[in-house]
Coordinates of C-alpha atoms and ligand atoms in Angstrom, one line a residue:
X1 CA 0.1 -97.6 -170.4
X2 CA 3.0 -98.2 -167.7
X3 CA 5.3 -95.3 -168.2
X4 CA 8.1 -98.1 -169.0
X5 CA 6.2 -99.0 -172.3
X6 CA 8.2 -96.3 -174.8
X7 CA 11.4 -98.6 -174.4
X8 CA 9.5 -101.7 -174.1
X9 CA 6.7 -101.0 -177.2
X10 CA 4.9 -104.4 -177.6
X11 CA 7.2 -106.4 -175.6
X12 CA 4.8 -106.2 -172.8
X13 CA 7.2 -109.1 -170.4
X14 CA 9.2 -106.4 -169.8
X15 CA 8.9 -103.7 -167.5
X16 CA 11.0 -101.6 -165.2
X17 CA 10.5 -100.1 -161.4
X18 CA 12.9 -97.5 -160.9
X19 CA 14.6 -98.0 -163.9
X20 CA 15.2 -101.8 -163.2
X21 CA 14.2 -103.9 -165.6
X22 CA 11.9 -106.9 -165.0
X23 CA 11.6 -109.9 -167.4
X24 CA 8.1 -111.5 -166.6
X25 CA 8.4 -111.2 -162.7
X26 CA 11.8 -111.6 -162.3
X27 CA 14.4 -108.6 -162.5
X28 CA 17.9 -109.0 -165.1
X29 CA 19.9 -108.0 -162.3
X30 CA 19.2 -111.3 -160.2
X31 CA 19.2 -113.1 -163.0
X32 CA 22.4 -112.3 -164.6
X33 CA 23.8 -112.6 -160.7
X34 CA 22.3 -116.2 -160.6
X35 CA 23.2 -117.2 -164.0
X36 CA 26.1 -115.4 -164.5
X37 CA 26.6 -113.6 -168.4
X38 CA 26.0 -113.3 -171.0
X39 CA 22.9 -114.8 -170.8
X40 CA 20.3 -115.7 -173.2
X41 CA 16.3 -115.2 -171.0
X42 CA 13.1 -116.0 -172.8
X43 CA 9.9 -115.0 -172.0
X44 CA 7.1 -118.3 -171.9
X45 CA 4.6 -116.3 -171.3
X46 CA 5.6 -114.2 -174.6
X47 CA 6.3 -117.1 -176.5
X48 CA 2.7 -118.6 -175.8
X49 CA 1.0 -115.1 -176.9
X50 CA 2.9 -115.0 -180.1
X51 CA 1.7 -118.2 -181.2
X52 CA -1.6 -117.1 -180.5
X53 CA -1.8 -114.1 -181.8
X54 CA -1.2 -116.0 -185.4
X55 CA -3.3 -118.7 -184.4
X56 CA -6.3 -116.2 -183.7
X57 CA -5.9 -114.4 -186.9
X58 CA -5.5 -117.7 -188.7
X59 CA -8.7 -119.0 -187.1
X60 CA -10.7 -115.6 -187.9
X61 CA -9.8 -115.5 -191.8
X62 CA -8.7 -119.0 -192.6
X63 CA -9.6 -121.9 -190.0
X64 CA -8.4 -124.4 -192.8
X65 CA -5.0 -123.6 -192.1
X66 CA -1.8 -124.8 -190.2
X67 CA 1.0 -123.1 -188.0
X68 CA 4.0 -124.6 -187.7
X69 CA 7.6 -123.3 -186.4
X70 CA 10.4 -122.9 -187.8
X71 CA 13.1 -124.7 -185.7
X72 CA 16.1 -122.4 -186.8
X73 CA 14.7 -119.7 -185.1
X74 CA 15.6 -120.9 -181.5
X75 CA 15.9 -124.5 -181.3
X76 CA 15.7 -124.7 -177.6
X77 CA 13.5 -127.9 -176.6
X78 CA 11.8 -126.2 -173.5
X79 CA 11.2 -123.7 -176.4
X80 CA 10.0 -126.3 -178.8
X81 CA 7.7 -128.2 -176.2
X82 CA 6.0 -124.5 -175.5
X83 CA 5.3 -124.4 -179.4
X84 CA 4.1 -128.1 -179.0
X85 CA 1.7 -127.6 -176.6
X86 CA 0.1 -124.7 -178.3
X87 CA -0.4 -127.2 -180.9
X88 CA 2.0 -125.9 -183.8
X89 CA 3.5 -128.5 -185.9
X90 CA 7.6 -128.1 -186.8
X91 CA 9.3 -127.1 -189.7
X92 CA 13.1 -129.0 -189.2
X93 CA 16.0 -127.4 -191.3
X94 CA 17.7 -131.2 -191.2
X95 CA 17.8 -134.1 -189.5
X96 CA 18.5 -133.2 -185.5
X97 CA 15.8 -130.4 -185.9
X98 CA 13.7 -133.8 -187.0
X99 CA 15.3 -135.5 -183.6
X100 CA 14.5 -132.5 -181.2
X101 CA 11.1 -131.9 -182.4
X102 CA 10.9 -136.1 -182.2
X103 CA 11.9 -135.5 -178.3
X104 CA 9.5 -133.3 -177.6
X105 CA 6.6 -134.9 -178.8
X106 CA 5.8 -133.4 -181.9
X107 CA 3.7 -136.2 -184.0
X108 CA 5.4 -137.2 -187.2
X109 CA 2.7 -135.6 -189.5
X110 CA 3.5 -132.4 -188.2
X111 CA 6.9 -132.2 -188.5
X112 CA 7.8 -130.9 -192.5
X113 CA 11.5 -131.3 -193.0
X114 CA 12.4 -128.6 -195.5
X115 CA 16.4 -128.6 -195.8
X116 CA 17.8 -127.0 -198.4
X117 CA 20.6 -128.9 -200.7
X118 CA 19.9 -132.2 -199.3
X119 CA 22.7 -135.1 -199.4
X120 CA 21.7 -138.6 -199.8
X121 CA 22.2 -139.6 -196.1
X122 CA 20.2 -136.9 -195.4
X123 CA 16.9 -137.4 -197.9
X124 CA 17.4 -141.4 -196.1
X125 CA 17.1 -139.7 -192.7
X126 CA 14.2 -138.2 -193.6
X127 CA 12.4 -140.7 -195.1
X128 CA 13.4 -143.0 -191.9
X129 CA 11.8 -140.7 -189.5
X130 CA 8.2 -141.1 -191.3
X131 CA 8.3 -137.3 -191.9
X132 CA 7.1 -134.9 -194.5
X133 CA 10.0 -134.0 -196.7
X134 CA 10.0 -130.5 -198.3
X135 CA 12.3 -130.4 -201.2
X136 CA 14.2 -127.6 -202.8
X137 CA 15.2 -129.0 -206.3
X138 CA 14.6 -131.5 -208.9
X139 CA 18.0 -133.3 -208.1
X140 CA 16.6 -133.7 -204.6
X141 CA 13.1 -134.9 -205.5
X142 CA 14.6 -137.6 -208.0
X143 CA 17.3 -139.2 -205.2
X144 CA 14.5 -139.0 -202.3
X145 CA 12.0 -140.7 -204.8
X146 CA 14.7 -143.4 -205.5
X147 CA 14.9 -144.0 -201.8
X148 CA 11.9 -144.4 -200.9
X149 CA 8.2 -142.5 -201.0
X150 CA 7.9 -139.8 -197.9
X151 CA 4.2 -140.0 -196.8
X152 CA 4.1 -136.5 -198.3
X153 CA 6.1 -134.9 -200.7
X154 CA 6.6 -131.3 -201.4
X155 CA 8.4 -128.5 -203.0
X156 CA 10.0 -125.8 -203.0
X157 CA 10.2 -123.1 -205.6
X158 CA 11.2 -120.0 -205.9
X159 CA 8.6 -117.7 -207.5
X160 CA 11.1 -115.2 -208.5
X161 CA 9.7 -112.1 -205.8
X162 CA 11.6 -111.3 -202.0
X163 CA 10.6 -109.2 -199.4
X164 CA 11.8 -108.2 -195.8
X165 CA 13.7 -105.6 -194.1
X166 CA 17.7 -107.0 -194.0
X167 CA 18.9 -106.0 -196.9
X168 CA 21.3 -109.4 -196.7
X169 CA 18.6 -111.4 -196.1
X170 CA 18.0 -113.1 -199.9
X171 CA 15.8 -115.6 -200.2
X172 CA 14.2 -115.8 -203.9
X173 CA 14.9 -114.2 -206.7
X174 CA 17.6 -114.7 -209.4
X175 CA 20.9 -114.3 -206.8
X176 CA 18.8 -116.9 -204.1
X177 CA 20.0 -120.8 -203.6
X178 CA 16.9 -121.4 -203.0
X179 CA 14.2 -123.4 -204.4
X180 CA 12.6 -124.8 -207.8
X181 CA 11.8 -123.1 -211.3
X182 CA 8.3 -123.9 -212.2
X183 CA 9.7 -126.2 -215.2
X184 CA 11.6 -128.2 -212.6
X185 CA 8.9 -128.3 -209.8
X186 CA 6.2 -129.5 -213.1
X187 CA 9.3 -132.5 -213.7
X188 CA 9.3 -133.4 -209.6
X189 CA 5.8 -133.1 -209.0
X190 CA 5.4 -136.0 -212.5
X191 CA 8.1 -137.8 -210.9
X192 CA 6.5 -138.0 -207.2
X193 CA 2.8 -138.8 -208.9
X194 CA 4.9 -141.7 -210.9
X195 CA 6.3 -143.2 -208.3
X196 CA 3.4 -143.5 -206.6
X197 CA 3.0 -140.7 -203.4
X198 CA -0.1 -139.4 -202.6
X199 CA 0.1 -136.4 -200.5
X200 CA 1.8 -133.3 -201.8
X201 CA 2.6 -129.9 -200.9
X202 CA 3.8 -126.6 -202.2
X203 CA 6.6 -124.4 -200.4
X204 CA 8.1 -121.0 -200.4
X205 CA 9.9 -119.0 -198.6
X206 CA 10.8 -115.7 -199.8
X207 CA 11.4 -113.0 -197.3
X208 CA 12.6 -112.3 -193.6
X209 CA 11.6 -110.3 -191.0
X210 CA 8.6 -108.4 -193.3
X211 CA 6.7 -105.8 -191.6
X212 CA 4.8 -105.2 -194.9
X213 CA 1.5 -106.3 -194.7
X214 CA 1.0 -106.4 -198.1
X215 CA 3.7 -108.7 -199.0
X216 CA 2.5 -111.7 -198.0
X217 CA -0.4 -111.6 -200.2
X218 CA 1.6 -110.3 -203.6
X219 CA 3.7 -113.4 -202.6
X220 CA 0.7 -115.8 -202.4
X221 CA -0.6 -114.4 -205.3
X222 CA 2.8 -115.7 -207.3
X223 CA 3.0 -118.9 -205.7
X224 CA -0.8 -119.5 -206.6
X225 CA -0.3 -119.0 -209.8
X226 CA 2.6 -122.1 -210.1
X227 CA 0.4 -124.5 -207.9
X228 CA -2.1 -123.4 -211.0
X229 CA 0.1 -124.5 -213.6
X230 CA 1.6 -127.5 -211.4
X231 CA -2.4 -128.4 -210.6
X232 CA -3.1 -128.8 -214.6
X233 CA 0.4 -130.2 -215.9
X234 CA 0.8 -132.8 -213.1
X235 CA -2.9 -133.1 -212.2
X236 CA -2.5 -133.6 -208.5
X237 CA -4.2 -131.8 -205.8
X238 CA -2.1 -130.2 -202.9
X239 CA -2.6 -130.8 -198.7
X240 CA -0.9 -127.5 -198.2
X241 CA 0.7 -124.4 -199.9
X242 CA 3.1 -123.2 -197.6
X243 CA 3.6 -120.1 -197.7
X244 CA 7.0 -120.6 -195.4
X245 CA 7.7 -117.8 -192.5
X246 CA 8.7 -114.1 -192.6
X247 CA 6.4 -112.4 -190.3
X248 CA 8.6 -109.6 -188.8
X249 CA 9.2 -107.8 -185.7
X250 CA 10.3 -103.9 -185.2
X251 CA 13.9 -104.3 -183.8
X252 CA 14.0 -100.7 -184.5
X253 CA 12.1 -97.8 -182.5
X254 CA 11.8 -96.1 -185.6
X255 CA 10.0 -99.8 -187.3
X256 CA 6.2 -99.8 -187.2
X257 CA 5.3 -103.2 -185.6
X258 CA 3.1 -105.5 -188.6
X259 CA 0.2 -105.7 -189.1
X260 CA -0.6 -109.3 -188.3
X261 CA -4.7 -109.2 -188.9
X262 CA -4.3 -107.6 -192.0
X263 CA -1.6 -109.4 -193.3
X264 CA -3.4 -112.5 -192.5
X265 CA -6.8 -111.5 -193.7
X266 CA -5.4 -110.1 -196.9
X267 CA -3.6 -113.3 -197.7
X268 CA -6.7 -115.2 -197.0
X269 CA -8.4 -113.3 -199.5
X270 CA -5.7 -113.9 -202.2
X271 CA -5.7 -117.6 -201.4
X272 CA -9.4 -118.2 -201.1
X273 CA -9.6 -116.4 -204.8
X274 CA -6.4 -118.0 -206.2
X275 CA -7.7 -121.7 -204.8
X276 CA -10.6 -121.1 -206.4
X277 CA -10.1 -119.8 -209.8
X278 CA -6.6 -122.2 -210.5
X279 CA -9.0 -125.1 -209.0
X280 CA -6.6 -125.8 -206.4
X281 CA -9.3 -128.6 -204.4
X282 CA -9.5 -127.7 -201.3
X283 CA -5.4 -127.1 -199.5
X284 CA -4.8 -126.0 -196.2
X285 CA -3.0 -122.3 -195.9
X286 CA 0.4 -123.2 -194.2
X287 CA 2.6 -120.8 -192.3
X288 CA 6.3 -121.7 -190.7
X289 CA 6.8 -118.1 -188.9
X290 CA 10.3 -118.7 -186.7
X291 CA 11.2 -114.7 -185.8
X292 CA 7.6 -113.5 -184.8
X293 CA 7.2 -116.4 -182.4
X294 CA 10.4 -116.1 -180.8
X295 CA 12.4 -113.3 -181.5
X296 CA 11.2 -110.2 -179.2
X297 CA 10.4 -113.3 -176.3
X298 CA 14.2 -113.2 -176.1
X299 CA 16.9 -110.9 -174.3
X300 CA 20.8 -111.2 -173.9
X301 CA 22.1 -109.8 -170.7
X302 CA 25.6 -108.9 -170.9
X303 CA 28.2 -107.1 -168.4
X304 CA 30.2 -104.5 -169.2
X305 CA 34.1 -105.0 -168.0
X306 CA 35.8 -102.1 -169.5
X307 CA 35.4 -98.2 -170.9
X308 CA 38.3 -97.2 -173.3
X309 CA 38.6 -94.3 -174.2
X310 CA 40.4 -94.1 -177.7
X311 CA 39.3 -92.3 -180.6
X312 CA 36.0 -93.6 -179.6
X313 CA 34.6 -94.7 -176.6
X314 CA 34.3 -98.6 -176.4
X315 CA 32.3 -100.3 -174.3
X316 CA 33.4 -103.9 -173.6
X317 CA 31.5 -106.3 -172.8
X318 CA 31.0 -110.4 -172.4
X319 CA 29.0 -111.1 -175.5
X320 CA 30.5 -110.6 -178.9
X321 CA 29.9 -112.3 -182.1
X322 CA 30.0 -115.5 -180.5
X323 CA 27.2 -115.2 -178.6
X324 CA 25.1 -113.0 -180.8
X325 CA 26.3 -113.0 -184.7
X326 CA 23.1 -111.4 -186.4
X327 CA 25.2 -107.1 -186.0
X328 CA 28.1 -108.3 -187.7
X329 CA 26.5 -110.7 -190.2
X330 CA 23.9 -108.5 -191.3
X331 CA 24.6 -105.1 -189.7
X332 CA 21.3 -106.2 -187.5
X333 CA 20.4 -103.8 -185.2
X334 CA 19.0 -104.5 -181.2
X335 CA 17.9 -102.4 -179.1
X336 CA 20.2 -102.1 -175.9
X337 CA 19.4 -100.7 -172.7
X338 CA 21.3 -100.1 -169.7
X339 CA 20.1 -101.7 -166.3
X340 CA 19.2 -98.9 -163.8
X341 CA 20.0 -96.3 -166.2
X342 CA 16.2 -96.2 -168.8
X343 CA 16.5 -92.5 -169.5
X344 CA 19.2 -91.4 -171.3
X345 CA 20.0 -88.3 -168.9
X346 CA 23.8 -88.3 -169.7
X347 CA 23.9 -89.6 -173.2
X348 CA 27.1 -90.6 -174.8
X349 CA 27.9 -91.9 -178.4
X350 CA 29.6 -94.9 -177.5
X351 CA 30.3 -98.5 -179.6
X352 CA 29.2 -101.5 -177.8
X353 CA 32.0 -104.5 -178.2
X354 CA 32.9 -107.5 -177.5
X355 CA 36.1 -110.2 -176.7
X356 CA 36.7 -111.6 -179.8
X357 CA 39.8 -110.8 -182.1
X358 CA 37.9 -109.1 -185.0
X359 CA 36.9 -105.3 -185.2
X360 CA 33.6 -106.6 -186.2
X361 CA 32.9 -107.8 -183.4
X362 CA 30.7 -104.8 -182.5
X363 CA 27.5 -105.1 -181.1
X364 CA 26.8 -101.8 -181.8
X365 CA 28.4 -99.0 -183.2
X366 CA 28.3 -95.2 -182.5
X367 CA 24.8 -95.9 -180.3
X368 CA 23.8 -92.9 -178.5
X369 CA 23.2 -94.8 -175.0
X370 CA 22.9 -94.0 -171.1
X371 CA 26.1 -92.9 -169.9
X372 CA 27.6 -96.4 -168.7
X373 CA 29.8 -97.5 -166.5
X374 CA 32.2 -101.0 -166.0
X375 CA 29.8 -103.5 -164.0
X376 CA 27.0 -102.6 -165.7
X377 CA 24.0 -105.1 -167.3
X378 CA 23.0 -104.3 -170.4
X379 CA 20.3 -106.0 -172.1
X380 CA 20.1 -106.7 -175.9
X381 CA 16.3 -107.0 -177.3
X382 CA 14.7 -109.4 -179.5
X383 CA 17.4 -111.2 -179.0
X384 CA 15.2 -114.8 -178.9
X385 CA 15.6 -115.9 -183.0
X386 CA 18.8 -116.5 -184.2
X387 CA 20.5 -115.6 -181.6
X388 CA 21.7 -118.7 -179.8
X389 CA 21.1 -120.7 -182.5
X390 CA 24.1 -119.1 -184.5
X391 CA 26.3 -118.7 -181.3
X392 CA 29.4 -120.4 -181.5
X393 CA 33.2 -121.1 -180.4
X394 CA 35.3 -119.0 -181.9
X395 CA 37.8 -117.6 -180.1
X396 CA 37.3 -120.7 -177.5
X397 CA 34.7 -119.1 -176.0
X398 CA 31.6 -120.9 -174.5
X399 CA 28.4 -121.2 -175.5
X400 CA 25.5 -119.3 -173.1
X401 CA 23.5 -120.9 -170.6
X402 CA 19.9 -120.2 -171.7
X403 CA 17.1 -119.4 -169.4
X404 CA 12.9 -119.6 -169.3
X405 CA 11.2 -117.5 -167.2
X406 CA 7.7 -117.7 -166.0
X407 CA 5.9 -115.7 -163.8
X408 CA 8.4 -115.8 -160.6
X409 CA 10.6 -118.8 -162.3
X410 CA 13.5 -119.1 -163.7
X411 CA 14.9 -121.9 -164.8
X412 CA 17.8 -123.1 -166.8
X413 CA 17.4 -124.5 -170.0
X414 CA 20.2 -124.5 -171.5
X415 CA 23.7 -124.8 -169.5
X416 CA 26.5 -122.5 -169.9
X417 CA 29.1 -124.6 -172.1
X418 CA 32.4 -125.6 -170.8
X419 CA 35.5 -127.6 -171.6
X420 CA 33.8 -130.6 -171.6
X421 CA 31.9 -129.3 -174.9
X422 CA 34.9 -126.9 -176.4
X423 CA 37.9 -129.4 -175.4
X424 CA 36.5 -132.5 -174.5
X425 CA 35.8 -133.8 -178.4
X426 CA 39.3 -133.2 -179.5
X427 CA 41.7 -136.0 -180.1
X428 CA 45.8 -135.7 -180.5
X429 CA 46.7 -138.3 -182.7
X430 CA 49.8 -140.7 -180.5
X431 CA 52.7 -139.3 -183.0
X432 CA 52.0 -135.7 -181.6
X433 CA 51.9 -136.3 -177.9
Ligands
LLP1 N1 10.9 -121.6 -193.2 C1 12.1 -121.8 -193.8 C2 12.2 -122.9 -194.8 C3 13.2 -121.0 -193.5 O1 14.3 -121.2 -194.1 C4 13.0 -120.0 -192.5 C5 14.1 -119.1 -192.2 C6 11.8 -119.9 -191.9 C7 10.7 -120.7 -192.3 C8 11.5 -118.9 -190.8 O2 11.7 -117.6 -191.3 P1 11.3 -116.3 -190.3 O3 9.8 -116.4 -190.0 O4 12.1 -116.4 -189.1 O5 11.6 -115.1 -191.1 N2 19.5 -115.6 -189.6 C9 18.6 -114.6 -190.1 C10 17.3 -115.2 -190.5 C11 17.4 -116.3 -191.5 C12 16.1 -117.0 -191.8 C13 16.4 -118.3 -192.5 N3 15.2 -119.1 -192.8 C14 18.4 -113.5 -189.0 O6 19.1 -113.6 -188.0 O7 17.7 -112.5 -189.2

């Protein structure tokens, strides 16, 4: 094991020589010189053995079974056509997910659009692009099925159990937006077989970032049980039961990394079982995992511009909550290290902040780091899911550029935004010029 492993763990594209850090082949320093900050770097190499990982453990305990990605996560096309060509399908939140997995050549039949609280124009989208449209309520099912008949149609629910390890994070249960009660899914489901579709489906998705490997089978188990009673009311057979993403990643130290195999093999069990004994046919075990494929594939590089001492010690630097929202949204915790400086030989309590006008904005708070120094790179881990994606403008700022790197490359993937995307769509209407 390289001695650079205890800060890296599993990320195994990062390394350091002399305290350097290296991302692939390539070190942060002449990236974020290049690119300029903060920058968002992902890791192909890292993406490609995520996906397989999941793919080998599907392929050991349940070959009849299909990966997709959840486009949320990091919807990055270079990103997406890595997924692509690893032979995932795409799980699209709404209708440009649908275009950008479109773009990159992901086939229609394996691209599941599962928005939640669909409008009209939306469900019409959908049905347009020839897609697989994944519902999330009665009141959506009976407006799509007015529309028009989706080559599949699925559903859904919300079996009443969550899971994962941000506490904000909510995604079933009674206080949850989202999905079906059985009672409605049974009404859809009658509705769809009426009007004459075919295929269906069965969806949940109840947890985020679980590092549980138990969960995913007590979930299956639940969501079994409904396709069961759905199976015998309706008396339709499903493609798929989706049992959405929530694989999880250690952001922590402290966080054991997940099982995968077990958690795999242990849902396989539970679904080979549940198929069986509620007479399910014969429907493929469906994952849409966004985090695990992306999210430790990812860094932020950052530069620290200034040290004030106050009653604290602030460290200020480029990225804030506009470039990385998930420590003031959900009190998310990354991993940051100092360029140059691994071991923490002067350590200091210090917050880590950036330029925005809220005292949120705090990507860290009373972190026992290296002691650090203005000019220096820090670089935020598992920073590749839901980080750029929930990047924004606020306080004008500009979007990051976002880069790949493979092997000795680095390319740019995303440019940095500027006024052209922040200014340039504005209008002043004649009466206030
Ligand atoms: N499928 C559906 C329908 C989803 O809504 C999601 C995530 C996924 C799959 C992928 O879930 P994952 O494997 O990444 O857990 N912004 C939060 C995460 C929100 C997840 C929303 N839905 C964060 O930064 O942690």
């Amino acid at each position: 094991m390289p001695p650079s492993n205890k800060f890296f763990r599993n990320r195994d594209f990062l390394s350091a020589q002399t305290g350097k850090i290296f991302v692939e082949q390539v070190s942060a320093k002449s990236l974020a010189e290049k690119f300029g900050t903060p920058l968002y770097v992902y890791s192909e190499s890292r993406i490609r053995a995520n996906a397989r990982r999941v793919k080998t453990a599907l392929a050991k305990f349940m070959p009849h079974s299909q990966l997709y990605y959840a486009v949320k996560a990091n919807n990055n096309l270079s990103v997406l056509a890595i997924l692509r060509s690893e032979n995932l399908g795409a799980d699209a939140a709404g209708p440009f997910e649908i275009e950008l997995a479109r773009k990159v050549g992901f086939a229609k039949d394996k691209i599941l659009y599962s928005g939640v609280f669909h409008s009209d124009e939306e469900l019409k989208f959908g049905l347009k692009a020839g897609v697989a449209i994944n519902v999330d309520s009665l009141s959506a099912a009976t407006r799509l099925l007015q529309f028009g008949k989706p080559p599949l149609f699925s559903m859904r629910v919300n079996p009443g159990i969550s899971g994962g390890k941000i506490k904000k994070l909510v995604f079933a249960g009674k206080d949850a937006k989202f999905g079906e009660s059985l009672a409605n899914a049974v009404k859809a489901f009658q509705i769809a077989k009426k009007a004459g579709v075919k295929k269906f489906g069965l969806h949940m998705m109840t947890g985020s970032c679980v590092l549980d490997e138990n969960y995913f089978s007590s979930a299956t188990q639940k969501l079994l049980e409904f396709a069961g009673v759905i199976r015998q009311k309706v008396g339709i057979e499903f493609e798929f039961i989706d049992l959405g993403g929530g694989l999880g990643i250690p952001y922590r130290a402290s966080e054991k990394i997940l099982d995968l195999e077990q958690a795999i093999k242990k849902t396989a069990e539970v679904f080979t079982e549940g198929v069986k004994k509620f007479e399910l046919g014969n429907p493929k075990l469906m994952l849409e995992p966004g985090r695990y494929l992306v999210g430790d594939a990812g860094i932020l590089l950052t530069r620290v511009n200034t040290i004030k001492q106050a009653a604290k010690t602030f460290v200020g630097v480029d990225a804030g909550m506009q470039t990385l929202l998930r420590p003031m949204l959900y009190d998310a915790w990354h991993e940051i290290l100092v360029d140059g400086k691994l071991e923490k030989k002067n350590p200091q309590t210090v917050s880590v902040v950036g330029p925005i006008c809220e005292n949120t904005d705090q990507l860290a708070r009373d972190r026992l780091l290296p002691k650090i120094a203005e000019k220096d790179l820090l670089i935020l881990l598992d920073a590749g899911a839901y980080g750029f994606g929930m990047a924004s403008n606020y306080n004008t700022r500009a979007r990051p550029a976002e880069i790949l790197v493979n092997g000795k490359n680095a390319e740019i993937i995303r440019e940095r935004e500027g006024s052209a995307e922040i200014i340039g769509k504005q209008k002043i209407p004649t009466r206030l010029k």
